[in-house]
Every structure is written in structure tokens, then in C-alpha cells.
XYZ file of C-alpha atoms in Angstrom:
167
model
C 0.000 0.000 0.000
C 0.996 3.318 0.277
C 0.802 6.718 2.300
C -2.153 8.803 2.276
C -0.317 12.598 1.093
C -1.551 15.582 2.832
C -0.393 18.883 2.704
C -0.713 22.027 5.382
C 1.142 24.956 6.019
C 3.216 25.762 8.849
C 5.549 25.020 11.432
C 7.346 21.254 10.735
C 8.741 20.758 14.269
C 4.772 21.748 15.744
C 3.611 18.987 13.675
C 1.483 16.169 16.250
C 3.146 12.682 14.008
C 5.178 10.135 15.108
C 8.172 11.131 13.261
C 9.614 14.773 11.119
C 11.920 14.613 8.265
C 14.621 16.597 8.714
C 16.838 18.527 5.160
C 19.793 17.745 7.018
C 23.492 18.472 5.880
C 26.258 15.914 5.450
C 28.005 16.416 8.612
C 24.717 15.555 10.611
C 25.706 18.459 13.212
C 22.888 20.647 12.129
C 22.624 23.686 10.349
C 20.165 26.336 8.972
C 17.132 26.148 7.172
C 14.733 22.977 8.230
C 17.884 21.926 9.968
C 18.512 24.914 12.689
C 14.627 24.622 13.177
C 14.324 20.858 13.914
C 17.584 21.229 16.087
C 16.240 24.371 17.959
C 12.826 22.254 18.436
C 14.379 19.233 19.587
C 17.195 20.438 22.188
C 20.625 19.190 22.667
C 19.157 15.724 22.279
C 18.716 15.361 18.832
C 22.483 16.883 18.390
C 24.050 14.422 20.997
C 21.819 11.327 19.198
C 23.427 12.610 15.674
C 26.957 12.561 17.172
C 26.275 8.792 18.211
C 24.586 7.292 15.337
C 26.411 9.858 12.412
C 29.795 9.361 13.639
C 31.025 10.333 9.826
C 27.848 12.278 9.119
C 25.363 10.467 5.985
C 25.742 10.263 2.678
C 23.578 12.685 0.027
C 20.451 10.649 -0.644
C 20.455 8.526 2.218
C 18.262 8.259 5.273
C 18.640 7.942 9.062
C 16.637 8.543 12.120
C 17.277 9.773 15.406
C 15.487 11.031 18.894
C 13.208 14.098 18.231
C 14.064 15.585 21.330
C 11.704 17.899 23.468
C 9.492 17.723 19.738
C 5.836 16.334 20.331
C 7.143 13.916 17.372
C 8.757 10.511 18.365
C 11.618 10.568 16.213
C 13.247 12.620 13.604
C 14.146 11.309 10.187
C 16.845 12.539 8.393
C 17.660 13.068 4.952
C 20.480 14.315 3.261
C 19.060 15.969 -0.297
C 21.465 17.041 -3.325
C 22.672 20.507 -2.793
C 21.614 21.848 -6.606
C 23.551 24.858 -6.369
C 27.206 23.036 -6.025
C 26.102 20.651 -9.065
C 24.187 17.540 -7.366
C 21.463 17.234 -9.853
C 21.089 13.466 -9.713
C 16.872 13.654 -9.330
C 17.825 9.805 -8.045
C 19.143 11.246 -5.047
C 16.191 14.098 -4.555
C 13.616 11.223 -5.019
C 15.779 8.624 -2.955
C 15.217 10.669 0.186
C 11.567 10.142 0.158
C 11.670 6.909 -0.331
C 14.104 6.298 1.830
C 12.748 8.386 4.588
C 9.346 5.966 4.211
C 11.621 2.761 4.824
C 12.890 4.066 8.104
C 9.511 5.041 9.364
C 8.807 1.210 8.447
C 11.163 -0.255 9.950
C 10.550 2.474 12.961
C 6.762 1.578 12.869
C 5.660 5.523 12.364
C 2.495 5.702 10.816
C 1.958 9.775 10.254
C 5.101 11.658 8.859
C 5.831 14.891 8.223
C 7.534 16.353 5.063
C 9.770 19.202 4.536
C 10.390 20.185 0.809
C 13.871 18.441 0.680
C 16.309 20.534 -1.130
C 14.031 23.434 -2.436
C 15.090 25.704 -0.302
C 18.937 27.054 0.830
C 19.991 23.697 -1.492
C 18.369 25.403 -4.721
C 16.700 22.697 -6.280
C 14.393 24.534 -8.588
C 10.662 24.650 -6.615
C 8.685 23.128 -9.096
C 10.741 20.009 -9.648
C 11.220 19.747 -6.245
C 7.836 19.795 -5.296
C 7.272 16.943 -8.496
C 9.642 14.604 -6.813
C 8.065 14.947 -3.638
C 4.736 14.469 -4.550
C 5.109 11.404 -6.914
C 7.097 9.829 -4.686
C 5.764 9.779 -1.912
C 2.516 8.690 -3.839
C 4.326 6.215 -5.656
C 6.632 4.217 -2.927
C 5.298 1.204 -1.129
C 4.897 1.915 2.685
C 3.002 1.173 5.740
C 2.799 4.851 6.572
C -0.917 5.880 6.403
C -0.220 9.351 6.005
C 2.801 11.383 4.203
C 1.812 15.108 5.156
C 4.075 17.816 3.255
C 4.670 20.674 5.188
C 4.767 23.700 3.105
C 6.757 26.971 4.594
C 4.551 29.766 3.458
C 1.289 30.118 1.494
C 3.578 30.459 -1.800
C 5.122 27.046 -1.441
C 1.004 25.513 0.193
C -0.428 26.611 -2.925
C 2.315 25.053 -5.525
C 2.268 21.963 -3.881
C -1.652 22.139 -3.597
C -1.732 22.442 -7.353
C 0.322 19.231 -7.863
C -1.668 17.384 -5.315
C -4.856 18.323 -7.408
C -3.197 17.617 -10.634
């Protein structure tokens, strides 16, 4: 089967689901962006369970999870998306985040996950594409996560992803 893919705008680390997916950099030691915000959420928790698991940080594309911290979320997942702007423009990787992200909630047993817009934003993936990737795959990937929920920054980014929903 696969996940149920809702959209609403807001706040990702406010978000009442069992785990957030987190557009985290290489090094795993956080950072701006999705990042800073998940970190600043979570506490010193999620940083000290990212130094333990991420001893060498994760590899672009790839998937891990950790604590979420003092978040209302049980767990974080991250992902590590292409950074466009220094030439990563494999869409393999892009799409491999979501569908990576949905086999760690698996194996986690999450049922409700949150979305950020993986690489759209500081990353430069262009918007449109980015929002493309998300959408089909998290539609498209086999999961037992009931529901996929994109968080969109901004009524901007809500309505372009609303659009590809209803497309």
C-alpha cells in the first residue's frame, strides 16, 4: 500500500506525528534552514543522538533517524538531499530521500510523517521540480505509513504543492 499525502502549512517541528523529516546536511551536526529549526525544536538531544549514530555524518540521498528531542514527534528522520547549487542534480538522489525516509519510518513503525520540501530551499533545487519529486514519490513508494503530510513553509510554497496534489 501506500501513504495517504496531505499537505498544510506551517511550522514542521509543531507537527502532532510520530516522526519529522529533517533537510539535514552531510556532517549531521545541524545547520540552517529545516535543519537549525528541527535542532532548535528538539534540544541538545537530537544533536548528541546525531553525534552517536552519524559518527562520519550520511551520505547525500540517504536516510537515518534519530530522537526528536523535546518535539511532540517521536523521532526525527533525516535526509540528506542534493545541494543543486554546487552541481548535485542526480533527481535519483532528490527522489531517494523520500523513499528512503518511508523505509525508516517502516522499519521504525511511524504511521503519520511529516515532510519538509527536501532541497528546495537554501539547497536550490528549482521549486517546481522539487515539489514533483516529492509528490510522486511519496505517492508512488510502497509503505506502511498511512499518512505522508508535506509541510509547506509559506502560502507560496502551500499553494504550488496544492496544485500538484490536485493535478
Amino acid at each position: 500500500m501506500t501513504a495517504r499525502v496531505t499537505l498544510v502549512e506551517g511550522d514542521i517541528t509543531a507537527q502532532q506525528v510520530d516522526a519529522v523529516v529533517n533537510a539535514a546536511s552531510r556532517r549531521m551536526r545541524g545547520g540552517g534552514g529545516v535543519d537549525g529549526a528541527i535542532h532548535a525544536a528538539g534540544g541538545p538531544e537530537v544533536l548528541a543522538d546525531c553525534v552517536r549514530r552519524f559518527r562520519d555524518g550520511l551520505a547525500t540521498g540517504s536516510a537515518g533517524w534519530t530522537t526528536a528531542g523535546r518535539m511532540s514527534a517521536r523521532w526525527v528522520i533525516h535526509v540528506v538531499g542534493p545541494n543543486w547549487t554546487r552541481g548535485e542534480r542526480d533527481r535519483g538522489l532528490l527522489t531517494s530521500c523520500y523513499s528512503g525516509a518511508l523505509a525508516v519510518a517502516d522499519e521504525l513503525g511511524a504511521r503519520t510523517v511529516a515532510f519538509p520540501l527536501v532541497s528546495a530551499g537554501v539547497y536550490g533545487w528549482p521549486r517546481d521540480d522539487a515539489i514533483r519529486a516529492a509528490v510522486e514519490t511519496l505517492r508512488a513508494t510502497a509503505t506502511d505509513v498511512e499518512e505522508a503530510r508535506i509541510v509547506a513553509f509559506g502560502r507560496t510554497a502551500h499553494d504550488e504543492v496544492a496544485a500538484v496534489l490536485a493535478g
